[in-house]
Tab-separated table of N, CA, C and O in Angstrom:
chain	number	residue	atom	x	y	z
A	2	MET	N	-13.456	8.346	8.997
A	2	MET	CA	-14.015	7.021	8.915
A	2	MET	C	-12.916	5.993	9.126
A	2	MET	O	-11.746	6.272	8.900
A	3	LYS	N	-13.280	4.812	9.519
A	3	LYS	CA	-12.333	3.750	9.821
A	3	LYS	C	-11.601	3.288	8.563
A	3	LYS	O	-12.185	3.199	7.491
A	4	ALA	N	-10.312	3.011	8.736
A	4	ALA	CA	-9.474	2.465	7.672
A	4	ALA	C	-8.385	1.631	8.327
A	4	ALA	O	-8.150	1.741	9.532
A	5	TYR	N	-7.726	0.797	7.527
A	5	TYR	CA	-6.571	0.057	7.997
A	5	TYR	C	-5.337	0.651	7.332
A	5	TYR	O	-5.322	0.866	6.122
A	6	PHE	N	-4.315	0.915	8.135
A	6	PHE	CA	-3.078	1.496	7.635
A	6	PHE	C	-1.974	0.462	7.756
A	6	PHE	O	-1.746	-0.101	8.830
A	7	ILE	N	-1.285	0.194	6.635
A	7	ILE	CA	-0.161	-0.735	6.619
A	7	ILE	C	1.114	0.094	6.491
A	7	ILE	O	1.329	0.776	5.491
A	8	ASP	N	1.935	0.055	7.536
A	8	ASP	CA	3.204	0.772	7.584
A	8	ASP	C	4.301	-0.224	7.218
A	8	ASP	O	4.724	-1.030	8.051
A	9	ALA	N	4.750	-0.174	5.967
A	9	ALA	CA	5.710	-1.158	5.461
A	9	ALA	C	7.081	-1.011	6.108
A	9	ALA	O	7.770	-2.008	6.313
A	10	LYS	N	7.504	0.203	6.426
A	10	LYS	CA	8.827	0.426	7.008
A	10	LYS	C	8.894	-0.118	8.435
A	10	LYS	O	9.840	-0.807	8.803
A	11	ASN	N	7.905	0.198	9.230
A	11	ASN	CA	7.893	-0.223	10.635
A	11	ASN	C	7.193	-1.552	10.857
A	11	ASN	O	7.050	-1.993	11.996
A	12	GLU	N	6.716	-2.166	9.762
A	12	GLU	CA	6.056	-3.473	9.792
A	12	GLU	C	4.920	-3.504	10.821
A	12	GLU	O	4.894	-4.330	11.727
A	13	LEU	N	3.989	-2.593	10.602
A	13	LEU	CA	2.881	-2.391	11.532
A	13	LEU	C	1.577	-2.257	10.751
A	13	LEU	O	1.541	-1.616	9.704
A	14	ILE	N	0.522	-2.853	11.268
A	14	ILE	CA	-0.811	-2.722	10.672
A	14	ILE	C	-1.756	-2.278	11.779
A	14	ILE	O	-1.890	-2.969	12.791
A	15	VAL	N	-2.402	-1.125	11.582
A	15	VAL	CA	-3.267	-0.571	12.617
A	15	VAL	C	-4.575	-0.055	12.022
A	15	VAL	O	-4.657	0.238	10.836
A	16	GLU	N	-5.567	0.064	12.872
A	16	GLU	CA	-6.810	0.724	12.497
A	16	GLU	C	-6.631	2.210	12.763
A	16	GLU	O	-6.063	2.602	13.776
A	17	THR	N	-7.111	3.029	11.835
A	17	THR	CA	-6.990	4.471	11.983
A	17	THR	C	-8.252	5.136	11.446
A	17	THR	O	-9.132	4.465	10.926
A	18	ASP	N	-8.329	6.439	11.573
A	18	ASP	CA	-9.423	7.217	10.988
A	18	ASP	C	-8.874	8.017	9.817
A	18	ASP	O	-7.810	8.621	9.916
A	19	VAL	N	-9.595	8.018	8.703
A	19	VAL	CA	-9.230	8.801	7.526
A	19	VAL	C	-10.332	9.804	7.277
A	19	VAL	O	-11.512	9.438	7.206
A	20	VAL	N	-9.954	11.062	7.139
A	20	VAL	CA	-10.938	12.131	6.979
A	20	VAL	C	-11.370	12.284	5.521
A	20	VAL	O	-12.560	12.342	5.221
A	21	ASP	N	-10.393	12.365	4.604
A	21	ASP	CA	-10.710	12.601	3.202
A	21	ASP	C	-9.525	12.221	2.315
A	21	ASP	O	-8.522	11.683	2.794
A	22	TYR	N	-9.631	12.542	1.041
A	22	TYR	CA	-8.588	12.244	0.051
A	22	TYR	C	-7.242	12.837	0.472
A	22	TYR	O	-6.204	12.170	0.402
A	23	HIS	N	-7.235	14.083	0.902
A	23	HIS	CA	-6.001	14.760	1.293
A	23	HIS	C	-5.374	14.109	2.520
A	23	HIS	O	-4.148	14.035	2.628
A	24	HIS	N	-6.204	13.621	3.410
A	24	HIS	CA	-5.702	12.933	4.596
A	24	HIS	C	-5.045	11.608	4.199
A	24	HIS	O	-4.033	11.209	4.783
A	25	LYS	N	-5.586	10.915	3.196
A	25	LYS	CA	-4.950	9.698	2.688
A	25	LYS	C	-3.540	10.013	2.196
A	25	LYS	O	-2.584	9.299	2.503
A	26	LYS	N	-3.399	11.094	1.421
A	26	LYS	CA	-2.087	11.485	0.906
A	26	LYS	C	-1.131	11.816	2.056
A	26	LYS	O	0.045	11.456	2.008
A	27	GLU	N	-1.646	12.465	3.074
A	27	GLU	CA	-0.823	12.807	4.238
A	27	GLU	C	-0.353	11.546	4.974
A	27	GLU	O	0.822	11.428	5.340
A	28	LEU	N	-1.260	10.602	5.180
A	28	LEU	CA	-0.889	9.356	5.860
A	28	LEU	C	0.164	8.582	5.079
A	28	LEU	O	1.087	8.003	5.655
A	29	LEU	N	0.031	8.559	3.761
A	29	LEU	CA	0.968	7.829	2.914
A	29	LEU	C	2.214	8.645	2.577
A	29	LEU	O	3.134	8.136	1.945
A	30	ASN	N	2.213	9.923	2.969
A	30	ASN	CA	3.331	10.822	2.709
A	30	ASN	C	3.660	10.847	1.218
A	30	ASN	O	4.781	10.549	0.791
A	31	CYS	N	2.635	11.176	0.410
A	31	CYS	CA	2.819	11.160	-1.041
A	31	CYS	C	2.087	12.324	-1.709
A	31	CYS	O	1.260	12.990	-1.093
A	32	ASN	N	2.410	12.531	-2.982
A	32	ASN	CA	1.763	13.572	-3.780
A	32	ASN	C	0.595	13.037	-4.594
A	32	ASN	O	-0.332	13.773	-4.906
A	33	TRP	N	0.676	11.770	-4.987
A	33	TRP	CA	-0.329	11.171	-5.854
A	33	TRP	C	-0.770	9.823	-5.303
A	33	TRP	O	0.051	8.969	-5.002
A	34	LEU	N	-2.067	9.639	-5.213
A	34	LEU	CA	-2.617	8.365	-4.750
A	34	LEU	C	-2.912	7.451	-5.928
A	34	LEU	O	-3.291	7.909	-7.006
A	35	GLU	N	-2.753	6.177	-5.681
A	35	GLU	CA	-3.068	5.171	-6.685
A	35	GLU	C	-3.874	4.073	-6.009
A	35	GLU	O	-3.544	3.641	-4.905
A	36	MET	N	-4.941	3.649	-6.676
A	36	MET	CA	-5.678	2.498	-6.173
A	36	MET	C	-5.019	1.264	-6.772
A	36	MET	O	-4.948	1.103	-7.986
A	37	TYR	N	-4.497	0.420	-5.914
A	37	TYR	CA	-3.765	-0.771	-6.339
A	37	TYR	C	-4.704	-1.704	-7.103
A	37	TYR	O	-5.865	-1.854	-6.737
A	38	PRO	N	-4.210	-2.373	-8.155
A	38	PRO	CA	-5.091	-3.200	-8.988
A	38	PRO	C	-5.434	-4.560	-8.390
A	38	PRO	O	-5.610	-5.533	-9.098
A	39	TYR	N	-5.509	-4.643	-7.082
A	39	TYR	CA	-5.912	-5.871	-6.395
A	39	TYR	C	-6.748	-5.472	-5.194
A	39	TYR	O	-6.462	-4.472	-4.549
A	40	GLN	N	-7.783	-6.218	-4.921
A	40	GLN	CA	-8.626	-5.912	-3.771
A	40	GLN	C	-8.480	-7.000	-2.719
A	40	GLN	O	-8.242	-8.160	-3.038
A	41	VAL	N	-8.629	-6.605	-1.467
A	41	VAL	CA	-8.567	-7.532	-0.337
A	41	VAL	C	-9.983	-7.724	0.173
A	41	VAL	O	-10.576	-6.798	0.735
A	42	ASN	N	-10.552	-8.876	-0.075
A	42	ASN	CA	-11.948	-9.160	0.323
A	42	ASN	C	-12.901	-8.073	-0.175
A	42	ASN	O	-13.830	-7.682	0.520
A	43	GLY	N	-12.672	-7.550	-1.368
A	43	GLY	CA	-13.529	-6.523	-1.949
A	43	GLY	C	-13.198	-5.110	-1.512
A	43	GLY	O	-13.901	-4.170	-1.865
A	44	ASN	N	-12.121	-4.924	-0.763
A	44	ASN	CA	-11.701	-3.602	-0.289
A	44	ASN	C	-10.547	-3.086	-1.134
A	44	ASN	O	-9.706	-3.851	-1.597
A	45	ASP	N	-10.504	-1.763	-1.312
A	45	ASP	CA	-9.480	-1.121	-2.118
A	45	ASP	C	-8.186	-0.941	-1.332
A	45	ASP	O	-8.201	-0.711	-0.126
A	46	ILE	N	-7.056	-1.007	-2.051
A	46	ILE	CA	-5.749	-0.728	-1.479
A	46	ILE	C	-5.260	0.583	-2.090
A	46	ILE	O	-5.086	0.680	-3.301
A	47	TRP	N	-5.033	1.603	-1.261
A	47	TRP	CA	-4.524	2.888	-1.712
A	47	TRP	C	-3.032	2.950	-1.414
A	47	TRP	O	-2.605	2.646	-0.305
A	48	THR	N	-2.228	3.343	-2.420
A	48	THR	CA	-0.774	3.432	-2.264
A	48	THR	C	-0.261	4.731	-2.886
A	48	THR	O	-1.006	5.471	-3.532
A	49	ASP	N	1.043	4.968	-2.725
A	49	ASP	CA	1.735	6.098	-3.333
A	49	ASP	C	1.990	5.760	-4.800
A	49	ASP	O	2.708	4.800	-5.108
A	50	GLU	N	1.419	6.531	-5.709
A	50	GLU	CA	1.574	6.268	-7.136
A	50	GLU	C	3.036	6.308	-7.571
A	50	GLU	O	3.439	5.634	-8.521
A	51	GLU	N	3.848	7.093	-6.873
A	51	GLU	CA	5.253	7.235	-7.240
A	51	GLU	C	6.177	6.331	-6.413
A	51	GLU	O	7.392	6.471	-6.459
A	52	GLY	N	5.602	5.376	-5.706
A	52	GLY	CA	6.380	4.509	-4.826
A	52	GLY	C	7.455	3.709	-5.515
A	52	GLY	O	8.506	3.428	-4.934
A	53	ASN	N	7.249	3.350	-6.774
A	53	ASN	CA	8.246	2.559	-7.510
A	53	ASN	C	9.258	3.419	-8.253
A	53	ASN	O	10.151	2.894	-8.916
A	54	LEU	N	9.137	4.741	-8.165
A	54	LEU	CA	10.070	5.628	-8.845
A	54	LEU	C	11.263	5.996	-7.973
A	54	LEU	O	12.189	6.664	-8.421
A	55	LYS	N	11.254	5.541	-6.735
A	55	LYS	CA	12.338	5.826	-5.793
A	55	LYS	C	13.475	4.834	-6.009
A	55	LYS	O	13.324	3.826	-6.697
A	56	GLU	N	14.634	5.128	-5.413
A	56	GLU	CA	15.766	4.201	-5.489
A	56	GLU	C	15.450	2.911	-4.735
A	56	GLU	O	15.852	1.826	-5.125
A	57	PHE	N	14.716	3.059	-3.652
A	57	PHE	CA	14.321	1.909	-2.837
A	57	PHE	C	12.981	2.211	-2.188
A	57	PHE	O	12.516	3.352	-2.185
A	58	ASN	N	12.368	1.189	-1.652
A	58	ASN	CA	11.147	1.362	-0.873
A	58	ASN	C	11.040	0.158	0.050
A	58	ASN	O	11.825	-0.781	-0.024
A	59	TYR	N	10.053	0.201	0.907
A	59	TYR	CA	9.757	-0.914	1.797
A	59	TYR	C	8.561	-1.641	1.210
A	59	TYR	O	7.578	-1.011	0.822
A	60	PHE	N	8.631	-2.948	1.123
A	60	PHE	CA	7.630	-3.740	0.433
A	60	PHE	C	6.944	-4.716	1.380
A	60	PHE	O	7.490	-5.082	2.420
A	61	PHE	N	5.754	-5.141	0.959
A	61	PHE	CA	5.064	-6.231	1.639
A	61	PHE	C	4.263	-6.995	0.598
A	61	PHE	O	4.019	-6.504	-0.505
A	62	THR	N	3.906	-8.216	0.943
A	62	THR	CA	3.011	-8.978	0.078
A	62	THR	C	1.672	-9.106	0.785
A	62	THR	O	1.598	-9.120	2.016
A	63	ILE	N	0.640	-9.168	-0.026
A	63	ILE	CA	-0.697	-9.419	0.492
A	63	ILE	C	-1.325	-10.439	-0.455
A	63	ILE	O	-1.455	-10.170	-1.654
A	64	ASP	N	-1.626	-11.605	0.060
A	64	ASP	CA	-2.126	-12.706	-0.778
A	64	ASP	C	-1.223	-12.919	-1.992
A	64	ASP	O	-1.680	-13.069	-3.118
A	65	ASP	N	0.085	-12.881	-1.790
A	65	ASP	CA	1.103	-13.115	-2.819
A	65	ASP	C	1.240	-11.986	-3.848
A	65	ASP	O	1.945	-12.142	-4.839
A	66	TYR	N	0.585	-10.857	-3.658
A	66	TYR	CA	0.765	-9.683	-4.514
A	66	TYR	C	1.749	-8.749	-3.829
A	66	TYR	O	1.607	-8.457	-2.643
A	67	ILE	N	2.737	-8.252	-4.566
A	67	ILE	CA	3.756	-7.369	-3.998
A	67	ILE	C	3.269	-5.929	-4.039
A	67	ILE	O	2.835	-5.440	-5.084
A	68	VAL	N	3.367	-5.241	-2.889
A	68	VAL	CA	2.958	-3.843	-2.771
A	68	VAL	C	4.166	-3.028	-2.310
A	68	VAL	O	4.870	-3.417	-1.384
A	69	SER	N	4.382	-1.889	-2.960
A	69	SER	CA	5.509	-1.006	-2.669
A	69	SER	C	5.072	0.115	-1.734
A	69	SER	O	4.178	0.885	-2.055
A	70	GLY	N	5.702	0.202	-0.573
A	70	GLY	CA	5.432	1.297	0.365
A	70	GLY	C	4.241	1.043	1.250
A	70	GLY	O	3.719	-0.063	1.340
A	71	ASN	N	3.813	2.100	1.921
A	71	ASN	CA	2.674	2.026	2.827
A	71	ASN	C	1.373	1.917	2.048
A	71	ASN	O	1.316	2.222	0.861
A	72	ALA	N	0.319	1.524	2.755
A	72	ALA	CA	-0.984	1.379	2.096
A	72	ALA	C	-2.114	1.660	3.074
A	72	ALA	O	-1.950	1.527	4.292
A	73	ILE	N	-3.255	2.036	2.515
A	73	ILE	CA	-4.490	2.227	3.271
A	73	ILE	C	-5.536	1.313	2.654
A	73	ILE	O	-5.687	1.271	1.431
A	74	ILE	N	-6.252	0.584	3.500
A	74	ILE	CA	-7.311	-0.321	3.044
A	74	ILE	C	-8.653	0.278	3.421
A	74	ILE	O	-8.908	0.561	4.594
A	75	MET	N	-9.511	0.489	2.407
A	75	MET	CA	-10.863	1.003	2.614
A	75	MET	C	-11.783	0.369	1.578
A	75	MET	O	-11.322	-0.186	0.582
A	76	SER	N	-13.078	0.502	1.791
A	76	SER	CA	-14.056	0.024	0.829
A	76	SER	C	-14.606	1.219	0.057
A	76	SER	O	-14.129	2.339	0.204
A	77	CYS	N	-15.627	0.966	-0.745
A	77	CYS	CA	-16.219	2.002	-1.591
A	77	CYS	C	-17.741	1.849	-1.577
A	77	CYS	O	-18.250	0.727	-1.609
A	78	ASP	N	-18.457	2.969	-1.528
A	78	ASP	CA	-19.919	2.892	-1.546
A	78	ASP	C	-20.449	2.981	-2.981
A	78	ASP	O	-19.678	3.041	-3.940
A	79	ASP	N	-21.767	3.009	-3.141
A	79	ASP	CA	-22.389	3.022	-4.468
A	79	ASP	C	-22.087	4.283	-5.274
A	79	ASP	O	-22.199	4.293	-6.493
A	80	GLU	N	-21.720	5.371	-4.591
A	80	GLU	CA	-21.391	6.622	-5.274
A	80	GLU	C	-19.896	6.745	-5.564
A	80	GLU	O	-19.435	7.764	-6.064
A	81	GLY	N	-19.120	5.723	-5.199
A	81	GLY	CA	-17.689	5.755	-5.448
A	81	GLY	C	-16.876	6.404	-4.356
A	81	GLY	O	-15.679	6.631	-4.518
A	82	GLU	N	-17.500	6.717	-3.233
A	82	GLU	CA	-16.797	7.346	-2.117
A	82	GLU	C	-16.182	6.287	-1.212
A	82	GLU	O	-16.750	5.211	-1.024
A	83	SER	N	-15.039	6.588	-0.642
A	83	SER	CA	-14.393	5.672	0.285
A	83	SER	C	-15.191	5.561	1.575
A	83	SER	O	-15.692	6.563	2.092
A	84	VAL	N	-15.312	4.342	2.057
A	84	VAL	CA	-15.986	4.061	3.324
A	84	VAL	C	-15.140	3.042	4.091
A	84	VAL	O	-14.164	2.504	3.575
A	85	ALA	N	-15.536	2.763	5.317
A	85	ALA	CA	-14.813	1.813	6.160
A	85	ALA	C	-14.709	0.453	5.483
A	85	ALA	O	-15.578	0.067	4.697
A	86	PRO	N	-13.649	-0.296	5.765
A	86	PRO	CA	-13.492	-1.632	5.175
A	86	PRO	C	-14.686	-2.528	5.490
A	86	PRO	O	-15.261	-2.461	6.574
A	87	LYS	N	-15.037	-3.354	4.511
A	87	LYS	CA	-16.147	-4.302	4.666
A	87	LYS	C	-15.601	-5.719	4.533
A	87	LYS	O	-14.672	-5.961	3.769
A	88	ASN	N	-16.199	-6.650	5.249
A	88	ASN	CA	-15.856	-8.071	5.141
A	88	ASN	C	-14.382	-8.347	5.412
A	88	ASN	O	-13.792	-9.256	4.822
A	89	LEU	N	-13.755	-7.548	6.283
A	89	LEU	CA	-12.344	-7.723	6.592
A	89	LEU	C	-12.047	-7.168	7.978
A	89	LEU	O	-12.236	-5.982	8.222
A	90	THR	N	-11.602	-8.047	8.860
A	90	THR	CA	-11.205	-7.594	10.194
A	90	THR	C	-9.715	-7.261	10.180
A	90	THR	O	-8.979	-7.676	9.272
A	91	LEU	N	-9.275	-6.559	11.186
A	91	LEU	CA	-7.864	-6.223	11.305
A	91	LEU	C	-7.022	-7.498	11.417
A	91	LEU	O	-5.975	-7.616	10.778
A	92	ASP	N	-7.486	-8.467	12.178
A	92	ASP	CA	-6.758	-9.734	12.319
A	92	ASP	C	-6.682	-10.497	10.998
A	92	ASP	O	-5.644	-11.098	10.677
A	93	GLU	N	-7.760	-10.489	10.210
A	93	GLU	CA	-7.731	-11.139	8.889
A	93	GLU	C	-6.705	-10.475	7.981
A	93	GLU	O	-5.950	-11.150	7.272
A	94	LEU	N	-6.676	-9.145	8.003
A	94	LEU	CA	-5.711	-8.416	7.191
A	94	LEU	C	-4.288	-8.763	7.617
A	94	LEU	O	-3.430	-9.052	6.774
A	95	LYS	N	-4.031	-8.776	8.920
A	95	LYS	CA	-2.691	-9.102	9.418
A	95	LYS	C	-2.258	-10.490	8.964
A	95	LYS	O	-1.075	-10.703	8.674
A	96	SER	N	-3.190	-11.423	8.886
A	96	SER	CA	-2.836	-12.782	8.471
A	96	SER	C	-2.496	-12.867	6.980
A	96	SER	O	-1.862	-13.821	6.537
A	97	LYS	N	-2.901	-11.868	6.194
A	97	LYS	CA	-2.666	-11.860	4.755
A	97	LYS	C	-1.372	-11.144	4.354
A	97	LYS	O	-0.921	-11.259	3.229
A	98	VAL	N	-0.788	-10.367	5.277
A	98	VAL	CA	0.366	-9.520	4.966
A	98	VAL	C	1.667	-10.160	5.444
A	98	VAL	O	1.752	-10.653	6.563
A	99	THR	N	2.673	-10.119	4.564
A	99	THR	CA	4.033	-10.523	4.915
A	99	THR	C	4.958	-9.373	4.536
A	99	THR	O	5.001	-8.960	3.374
A	100	PHE	N	5.678	-8.843	5.502
A	100	PHE	CA	6.585	-7.729	5.240
A	100	PHE	C	7.887	-8.236	4.635
A	100	PHE	O	8.405	-9.278	5.016
A	101	MET	N	8.411	-7.471	3.660
A	101	MET	CA	9.623	-7.860	2.939
A	101	MET	C	10.825	-6.988	3.272
A	101	MET	O	11.941	-7.272	2.842
A	102	GLY	N	10.614	-5.875	3.964
A	102	GLY	CA	11.708	-4.971	4.311
A	102	GLY	C	12.080	-4.032	3.184
A	102	GLY	O	11.369	-3.872	2.194
A	103	LYS	N	13.246	-3.433	3.330
A	103	LYS	CA	13.751	-2.447	2.379
A	103	LYS	C	14.305	-3.158	1.155
A	103	LYS	O	15.107	-4.085	1.277
A	104	ARG	N	13.900	-2.696	-0.030
A	104	ARG	CA	14.325	-3.319	-1.279
A	104	ARG	C	14.736	-2.254	-2.294
A	104	ARG	O	14.115	-1.196	-2.404
A	105	TYR	N	15.777	-2.576	-3.049
A	105	TYR	CA	16.231	-1.756	-4.161
A	105	TYR	C	15.276	-1.959	-5.329
A	105	TYR	O	14.816	-3.073	-5.570
A	106	ILE	N	14.987	-0.892	-6.088
A	106	ILE	CA	14.097	-0.982	-7.246
A	106	ILE	C	14.935	-0.815	-8.515
A	106	ILE	O	15.571	0.213	-8.720
A	107	ASP	N	14.940	-1.822	-9.364
A	107	ASP	CA	15.683	-1.793	-10.618
A	107	ASP	C	14.827	-1.080	-11.664
A	107	ASP	O	13.922	-1.665	-12.249
A	108	HIS	N	15.121	0.198	-11.905
A	108	HIS	CA	14.307	1.007	-12.811
A	108	HIS	C	14.439	0.594	-14.270
A	108	HIS	O	13.551	0.860	-15.072
A	109	GLU	N	15.527	-0.048	-14.635
A	109	GLU	CA	15.686	-0.495	-16.020
A	109	GLU	C	14.701	-1.610	-16.355
A	109	GLU	O	14.347	-1.804	-17.501
A	110	LYS	N	14.271	-2.341	-15.353
A	110	LYS	CA	13.328	-3.437	-15.564
A	110	LYS	C	11.916	-3.084	-15.100
A	110	LYS	O	11.029	-3.912	-15.169
A	111	LEU	N	11.727	-1.850	-14.642
A	111	LEU	CA	10.467	-1.457	-14.006
A	111	LEU	C	9.243	-1.693	-14.885
A	111	LEU	O	8.220	-2.157	-14.421
A	112	PHE	N	9.341	-1.371	-16.172
A	112	PHE	CA	8.156	-1.459	-17.019
A	112	PHE	C	8.127	-2.708	-17.896
A	112	PHE	O	7.160	-2.959	-18.592
A	113	SER	N	9.202	-3.482	-17.882
A	113	SER	CA	9.199	-4.690	-18.700
A	113	SER	C	9.083	-5.941	-17.833
A	113	SER	O	8.178	-6.733	-17.989
A	114	ASN	N	10.001	-6.087	-16.919
A	114	ASN	CA	10.013	-7.263	-16.054
A	114	ASN	C	10.366	-6.794	-14.654
A	114	ASN	O	11.498	-6.918	-14.212
A	115	PHE	N	9.395	-6.239	-13.972
A	115	PHE	CA	9.595	-5.599	-12.672
A	115	PHE	C	10.288	-6.530	-11.692
A	115	PHE	O	9.875	-7.662	-11.507
A	116	THR	N	11.391	-6.062	-11.121
A	116	THR	CA	12.083	-6.844	-10.110
A	116	THR	C	12.467	-5.951	-8.941
A	116	THR	O	12.663	-4.752	-9.108
A	117	ILE	N	12.547	-6.565	-7.789
A	117	ILE	CA	13.095	-5.891	-6.619
A	117	ILE	C	14.166	-6.804	-6.056
A	117	ILE	O	14.116	-8.020	-6.208
A	118	GLU	N	15.172	-6.190	-5.446
A	118	GLU	CA	16.290	-6.951	-4.899
A	118	GLU	C	16.515	-6.545	-3.465
A	118	GLU	O	16.189	-5.420	-3.077
A	119	GLU	N	17.127	-7.436	-2.696
A	119	GLU	CA	17.432	-7.141	-1.311
A	119	GLU	C	18.315	-5.917	-1.227
A	119	GLU	O	19.238	-5.741	-2.013
A	120	TRP	N	18.024	-5.033	-0.281
A	120	TRP	CA	18.803	-3.810	-0.094
A	120	TRP	C	20.130	-4.169	0.556
A	120	TRP	O	20.168	-4.897	1.535
A	121	LYS	N	21.221	-3.678	-0.033
A	121	LYS	CA	22.564	-3.959	0.521
A	121	LYS	C	23.281	-2.685	0.842
A	121	LYS	O	23.139	-1.704	0.229
């Protein structure tokens, strides 16, 4: 089914097909999926649950919310299953995203006052 894939490292946003839960993990190159606690026009943002546990990651903002790593945008049906994005075009999504590049993650502040710093 149709989905939008945000590649934070290569600063690319494309439409793609997602087959199932395992395919989402493969696209994001992760072991655990997390639904980000912010929606884009009612659509879910899927990310790597362990994205903030790394020394660094590539970040982007979407409507001023900071997201760590790559992401997949999809909607949800009445049964809770992922479906194609609703009420959001690829161009609308691109206008909402600002890439931040590679950033160091300060793990000492991760759970109290989350900060990211420019990668040096």
